[in-house]
mmCIF file of C-alpha atoms and ligand atoms in Angstrom:
data_model
loop_
_atom_site.group_PDB
_atom_site.id
_atom_site.type_symbol
_atom_site.label_atom_id
_atom_site.label_comp_id
_atom_site.label_asym_id
_atom_site.label_seq_id
_atom_site.Cartn_x
_atom_site.Cartn_y
_atom_site.Cartn_z
ATOM 1 C CA MET L 1 2.194 -16.539 -13.886
ATOM 2 C CA LYS L 2 1.101 -14.512 -10.885
ATOM 3 C CA LEU L 3 -2.389 -12.992 -10.923
ATOM 4 C CA PHE L 4 -3.029 -9.550 -9.446
ATOM 5 C CA LEU L 5 -6.388 -7.846 -9.004
ATOM 6 C CA ASP L 6 -6.645 -4.395 -10.615
ATOM 7 C CA THR L 7 -8.945 -2.538 -8.227
ATOM 8 C CA GLY L 8 -9.253 -0.107 -5.346
ATOM 9 C CA ASN L 9 -12.304 -1.854 -3.967
ATOM 10 C CA SER L 10 -11.769 -3.837 -0.772
ATOM 11 C CA ASP L 11 -14.938 -5.944 -1.211
ATOM 12 C CA GLU L 12 -13.650 -7.119 -4.588
ATOM 13 C CA ILE L 13 -10.307 -7.981 -2.996
ATOM 14 C CA ARG L 14 -12.069 -9.932 -0.218
ATOM 15 C CA THR L 15 -14.077 -11.864 -2.830
ATOM 16 C CA ALA L 16 -11.059 -12.720 -4.998
ATOM 17 C CA SER L 17 -8.848 -13.549 -2.000
ATOM 18 C CA ALA L 18 -11.436 -16.071 -0.811
ATOM 19 C CA TRP L 19 -11.093 -17.807 -4.194
ATOM 20 C CA GLY L 20 -7.384 -18.294 -3.457
ATOM 21 C CA GLN L 21 -6.066 -16.961 -6.756
ATOM 22 C CA ILE L 22 -4.778 -13.503 -5.888
ATOM 23 C CA ASP L 23 -1.041 -12.800 -5.539
ATOM 24 C CA GLY L 24 -1.223 -9.021 -5.298
ATOM 25 C CA VAL L 25 -3.184 -5.855 -6.125
ATOM 26 C CA THR L 26 -2.630 -2.929 -8.476
ATOM 27 C CA THR L 27 -4.383 0.374 -7.854
ATOM 28 C CA ASN L 28 -4.291 3.604 -9.809
ATOM 29 C CA PRO L 29 -5.662 7.118 -9.167
ATOM 30 C CA SER L 30 -8.810 6.465 -11.265
ATOM 31 C CA LEU L 31 -9.612 3.285 -9.316
ATOM 32 C CA ILE L 32 -8.924 4.903 -5.918
ATOM 33 C CA ALA L 33 -11.057 7.940 -6.838
ATOM 34 C CA LYS L 34 -14.124 5.670 -7.179
ATOM 35 C CA GLU L 35 -13.890 4.670 -3.504
ATOM 36 C CA ARG L 36 -15.340 6.714 -0.680
ATOM 37 C CA THR L 37 -12.678 5.974 1.980
ATOM 38 C CA SER L 38 -9.657 8.144 2.764
ATOM 39 C CA PHE L 39 -6.619 7.235 0.654
ATOM 40 C CA LYS L 40 -4.427 6.101 3.545
ATOM 41 C CA GLU L 41 -7.175 4.085 5.245
ATOM 42 C CA LEU L 42 -8.001 2.346 1.975
ATOM 43 C CA ILE L 43 -4.376 1.423 1.217
ATOM 44 C CA LEU L 44 -3.884 0.139 4.774
ATOM 45 C CA GLU L 45 -7.006 -2.002 4.431
ATOM 46 C CA ILE L 46 -5.904 -3.404 1.047
ATOM 47 C CA CYS L 47 -2.396 -4.146 2.356
ATOM 48 C CA HIS L 48 -3.966 -6.028 5.250
ATOM 49 C CA LEU L 49 -6.223 -8.059 2.927
ATOM 50 C CA VAL L 50 -3.452 -9.336 0.617
ATOM 51 C CA GLU L 51 -0.049 -10.711 1.452
ATOM 52 C CA GLY L 52 1.496 -9.871 -1.909
ATOM 53 C CA PRO L 53 2.567 -6.574 -3.467
ATOM 54 C CA VAL L 54 0.097 -3.668 -3.505
ATOM 55 C CA SER L 55 0.912 -0.976 -6.077
ATOM 56 C CA VAL L 56 0.218 2.577 -4.882
ATOM 57 C CA GLU L 57 0.711 5.377 -7.380
ATOM 58 C CA ALA L 58 2.739 8.519 -6.647
ATOM 59 C CA LEU L 59 1.103 11.573 -8.200
ATOM 60 C CA ALA L 60 3.803 14.243 -7.919
ATOM 61 C CA PRO L 61 5.170 15.323 -11.315
ATOM 62 C CA ASP L 62 8.751 15.820 -10.102
ATOM 63 C CA PHE L 63 11.496 13.657 -8.604
ATOM 64 C CA GLU L 64 11.461 15.273 -5.150
ATOM 65 C CA GLY L 65 7.682 14.989 -4.836
ATOM 66 C CA MET L 66 7.701 11.376 -6.027
ATOM 67 C CA MET L 67 10.384 10.494 -3.491
ATOM 68 C CA ARG L 68 8.428 12.188 -0.698
ATOM 69 C CA GLU L 69 5.361 10.129 -1.618
ATOM 70 C CA ALA L 70 7.395 6.942 -2.096
ATOM 71 C CA ARG L 71 8.941 7.221 1.384
ATOM 72 C CA GLU L 72 5.577 8.001 2.975
ATOM 73 C CA TYR L 73 3.542 5.213 1.299
ATOM 74 C CA ALA L 74 6.308 2.614 1.675
ATOM 75 C CA GLY L 75 6.205 3.336 5.422
ATOM 76 C CA TRP L 76 2.516 2.386 5.611
ATOM 77 C CA ALA L 77 2.979 -1.352 5.020
ATOM 78 C CA SER L 78 5.762 -3.710 4.006
ATOM 79 C CA ASN L 79 3.904 -4.892 0.876
ATOM 80 C CA VAL L 80 3.485 -1.421 -0.673
ATOM 81 C CA VAL L 81 5.083 -1.059 -4.106
ATOM 82 C CA ILE L 82 5.388 2.495 -5.437
ATOM 83 C CA LYS L 83 3.894 3.054 -8.865
ATOM 84 C CA LEU L 84 5.826 5.644 -10.833
ATOM 85 C CA PRO L 85 5.103 6.946 -14.337
ATOM 86 C CA LEU L 86 7.392 6.176 -17.238
ATOM 87 C CA THR L 87 8.882 9.667 -17.442
ATOM 88 C CA ILE L 88 12.408 10.981 -16.904
ATOM 89 C CA GLU L 89 11.441 12.022 -13.361
ATOM 90 C CA GLY L 90 9.675 8.712 -12.718
ATOM 91 C CA LEU L 91 12.695 6.645 -13.724
ATOM 92 C CA LYS L 92 15.036 8.895 -11.723
ATOM 93 C CA ALA L 93 12.800 8.180 -8.737
ATOM 94 C CA ALA L 94 12.818 4.438 -9.535
ATOM 95 C CA ARG L 95 16.627 4.436 -9.373
ATOM 96 C CA ALA L 96 16.586 6.302 -6.038
ATOM 97 C CA CYS L 97 13.880 3.961 -4.678
ATOM 98 C CA LYS L 98 16.050 0.961 -5.565
ATOM 99 C CA VAL L 99 18.903 2.442 -3.499
ATOM 100 C CA ALA L 100 16.427 3.117 -0.655
ATOM 101 C CA GLU L 101 15.138 -0.491 -0.956
ATOM 102 C CA ILE L 102 11.646 0.657 -1.920
ATOM 103 C CA ARG L 103 10.001 -1.564 -4.557
ATOM 104 C CA THR L 104 8.619 0.135 -7.673
ATOM 105 C CA ASN L 105 6.157 -0.557 -10.479
ATOM 106 C CA ILE L 106 6.740 1.581 -13.576
ATOM 107 C CA THR L 107 3.360 2.332 -15.038
ATOM 108 C CA LEU L 108 2.063 3.690 -18.353
ATOM 109 C CA CYS L 109 4.596 1.747 -20.420
ATOM 110 C CA PHE L 110 3.685 1.632 -24.113
ATOM 111 C CA SER L 111 6.915 0.717 -25.935
ATOM 112 C CA ALA L 112 9.788 -1.751 -25.768
ATOM 113 C CA ASN L 113 12.297 1.090 -25.397
ATOM 114 C CA GLN L 114 10.401 2.465 -22.400
ATOM 115 C CA ALA L 115 10.494 -1.013 -20.847
ATOM 116 C CA LEU L 116 14.251 -1.207 -21.492
ATOM 117 C CA LEU L 117 14.732 2.083 -19.618
ATOM 118 C CA ALA L 118 12.526 0.903 -16.729
ATOM 119 C CA ALA L 119 14.639 -2.231 -16.289
ATOM 120 C CA ARG L 120 17.879 -0.250 -16.495
ATOM 121 C CA ALA L 121 16.503 2.053 -13.759
ATOM 122 C CA GLY L 122 16.111 -0.984 -11.497
ATOM 123 C CA ALA L 123 12.293 -1.161 -11.389
ATOM 124 C CA SER L 124 10.821 -4.150 -9.576
ATOM 125 C CA PHE L 125 7.915 -4.306 -12.073
ATOM 126 C CA VAL L 126 7.120 -2.723 -15.423
ATOM 127 C CA SER L 127 3.481 -2.370 -16.469
ATOM 128 C CA PRO L 128 2.855 -2.392 -20.220
ATOM 129 C CA PHE L 129 -0.792 -1.403 -20.840
ATOM 130 C CA VAL L 130 -1.874 -3.922 -23.483
ATOM 131 C CA GLY L 131 -5.544 -2.864 -23.689
ATOM 132 C CA ARG L 132 -4.718 0.792 -24.260
ATOM 133 C CA VAL L 133 -2.181 -0.208 -26.954
ATOM 134 C CA ASP L 134 -4.891 -2.312 -28.672
ATOM 135 C CA ASP L 135 -7.322 0.618 -28.358
ATOM 136 C CA GLU L 136 -4.973 2.716 -30.499
ATOM 137 C CA GLY L 137 -4.846 0.062 -33.234
ATOM 138 C CA TRP L 138 -1.500 -1.554 -32.335
ATOM 139 C CA ASP L 139 -0.862 -5.020 -30.912
ATOM 140 C CA GLY L 140 -0.534 -4.987 -27.108
ATOM 141 C CA MET L 141 0.578 -8.599 -26.872
ATOM 142 C CA LYS L 142 3.306 -8.025 -29.492
ATOM 143 C CA LEU L 143 4.697 -5.437 -27.081
ATOM 144 C CA ILE L 144 4.817 -8.067 -24.306
ATOM 145 C CA GLU L 145 6.651 -10.447 -26.642
ATOM 146 C CA GLU L 146 9.267 -7.761 -27.417
ATOM 147 C CA ILE L 147 9.811 -6.870 -23.759
ATOM 148 C CA ILE L 148 10.193 -10.538 -22.780
ATOM 149 C CA GLN L 149 12.828 -10.985 -25.495
ATOM 150 C CA ILE L 150 14.765 -7.855 -24.488
ATOM 151 C CA TYR L 151 14.705 -8.696 -20.773
ATOM 152 C CA ALA L 152 15.894 -12.250 -21.492
ATOM 153 C CA ASN L 153 18.787 -10.928 -23.647
ATOM 154 C CA TYR L 154 20.180 -8.997 -20.683
ATOM 155 C CA ASP L 155 18.896 -11.055 -17.777
ATOM 156 C CA PHE L 156 17.050 -8.093 -16.203
ATOM 157 C CA ASP L 157 15.330 -8.768 -12.852
ATOM 158 C CA THR L 158 12.362 -6.444 -13.535
ATOM 159 C CA GLU L 159 9.112 -8.418 -13.593
ATOM 160 C CA ILE L 160 6.802 -7.910 -16.570
ATOM 161 C CA LEU L 161 3.330 -7.069 -15.273
ATOM 162 C CA VAL L 162 0.745 -7.202 -18.049
ATOM 163 C CA ALA L 163 -1.773 -4.426 -17.336
ATOM 164 C CA SER L 164 -4.854 -2.833 -18.900
ATOM 165 C CA VAL L 165 -6.230 -6.309 -19.518
ATOM 166 C CA ARG L 166 -9.584 -6.170 -21.296
ATOM 167 C CA HIS L 167 -10.563 -9.811 -21.867
ATOM 168 C CA PRO L 168 -9.574 -13.407 -20.972
ATOM 169 C CA LEU L 169 -7.597 -13.849 -24.212
ATOM 170 C CA HIS L 170 -5.116 -11.237 -22.968
ATOM 171 C CA VAL L 171 -4.536 -13.489 -19.924
ATOM 172 C CA THR L 172 -4.041 -16.616 -22.064
ATOM 173 C CA GLU L 173 -1.607 -14.804 -24.347
ATOM 174 C CA ALA L 174 0.324 -13.351 -21.400
ATOM 175 C CA ALA L 175 0.705 -16.834 -19.903
ATOM 176 C CA LYS L 176 1.719 -18.361 -23.244
ATOM 177 C CA LEU L 177 4.419 -15.716 -23.636
ATOM 178 C CA GLY L 178 5.659 -16.316 -20.085
ATOM 179 C CA ALA L 179 4.860 -12.898 -18.551
ATOM 180 C CA ASP L 180 5.622 -12.757 -14.810
ATOM 181 C CA VAL L 181 2.335 -11.179 -13.700
ATOM 182 C CA CYS L 182 -1.035 -10.308 -15.184
ATOM 183 C CA THR L 183 -3.318 -7.825 -13.409
ATOM 184 C CA MET L 184 -7.034 -7.734 -14.183
ATOM 185 C CA PRO L 185 -10.407 -6.487 -12.939
ATOM 186 C CA LEU L 186 -12.563 -8.893 -10.901
ATOM 187 C CA LYS L 187 -14.920 -9.333 -13.880
ATOM 188 C CA ILE L 188 -12.125 -10.836 -15.993
ATOM 189 C CA LEU L 189 -10.786 -13.015 -13.167
ATOM 190 C CA LYS L 190 -14.314 -14.431 -12.855
ATOM 191 C CA GLN L 191 -14.494 -15.062 -16.603
ATOM 192 C CA LEU L 192 -11.332 -17.217 -16.379
ATOM 193 C CA TYR L 193 -13.284 -19.814 -14.370
ATOM 194 C CA HIS L 194 -16.170 -20.060 -16.802
ATOM 195 C CA HIS L 195 -16.749 -22.321 -19.765
ATOM 196 C CA PRO L 196 -20.271 -23.064 -21.074
ATOM 197 C CA LEU L 197 -19.406 -26.783 -21.402
ATOM 198 C CA THR L 198 -18.510 -26.918 -17.698
ATOM 199 C CA ASP L 199 -22.002 -25.587 -16.835
ATOM 200 C CA VAL L 200 -23.705 -27.953 -19.302
ATOM 201 C CA GLY L 201 -21.616 -30.868 -17.948
ATOM 202 C CA ILE L 202 -22.552 -30.151 -14.329
ATOM 203 C CA GLU L 203 -26.228 -29.860 -15.248
ATOM 204 C CA LYS L 204 -26.154 -33.203 -17.126
ATOM 205 C CA PHE L 205 -24.348 -35.025 -14.301
ATOM 206 C CA MET L 206 -26.905 -33.703 -11.786
ATOM 207 C CA LYS L 207 -29.854 -34.715 -14.003
ATOM 208 C CA ASP L 208 -28.444 -38.241 -14.619
ATOM 209 C CA TRP L 209 -27.704 -38.652 -10.925
ATOM 210 C CA GLU L 210 -31.195 -37.599 -9.880
ATOM 211 C CA GLY L 211 -32.783 -39.915 -12.516
ATOM 212 C CA GLN L 212 -30.780 -42.919 -11.270
ATOM 213 C CA ARG L 213 -31.498 -42.101 -7.603
ATOM 214 C CA GLN L 214 -35.273 -42.121 -8.355
ATOM 215 C CA LEU L 215 -34.963 -45.695 -9.724
ATOM 216 C CA VAL L 216 -33.105 -47.151 -6.716
ATOM 217 C CA ARG L 217 -35.310 -45.492 -4.101
HETATM 218 C C1 E4P T 1 -2.569 -1.256 -14.015
HETATM 219 O O1 E4P T 1 -1.788 -1.157 -13.116
HETATM 220 C C2 E4P T 1 -3.594 -0.237 -14.322
HETATM 221 O O2 E4P T 1 -4.208 0.108 -13.110
HETATM 222 C C3 E4P T 1 -4.698 -0.753 -15.199
HETATM 223 O O3 E4P T 1 -4.447 -2.049 -15.659
HETATM 224 C C4 E4P T 1 -5.131 0.195 -16.261
HETATM 225 O O4 E4P T 1 -6.176 -0.397 -17.005
HETATM 226 P P1 E4P T 1 -7.156 0.426 -17.962
HETATM 227 O O5 E4P T 1 -6.415 0.730 -19.236
HETATM 228 O O6 E4P T 1 -8.295 -0.515 -18.195
HETATM 229 O O7 E4P T 1 -7.555 1.665 -17.213
#
């Protein structure tokens, strides 16, 4: 499973890239709005920092506007992927982007039927938001299971990108189900490395080592 970082912060991307575990980045308008750099400069910087796909969201509500943004942002760097909302206009734009050879990530997906439509529109990625589904009292990971089954039935090429990840268990479940990608904030990526027994084990090895070294000195 590929791991993407869900952020608009270039320092976070630098940190995670240095760990060698990042295959791409997802941004969204809320994440970009937290940063103080101009939109274009920030996207160019992020695209330079990672080799993999960088999702950049189009904000226009209509097909023409989305296509204008898609053409512009896709021209900024070869790894830009255009994020489009799961609406009639968004999926029309996804189809047109496919013809124009612009990669797309269909965002704000909350149902299996929406994911079916995204794949039929030729999206490169679909982003089901598992955390937001859980927040409403449904089962986000059940949604991933359904989408994986539907995509396998018809051999769709669209990659399933598990988004709105809130805790490490979401990552484990996504990997167990065989999702293509999981995007997460830096905090969760960091949590994946940690286990209290690893820390206790390191501490004990160091203590034993030091004790033994005192004796042979
Ligand atoms: C993914 O592409 C989105 O940017 C993100 O995962 C949304 O997460 P949130 O529900 O925590 O805002």
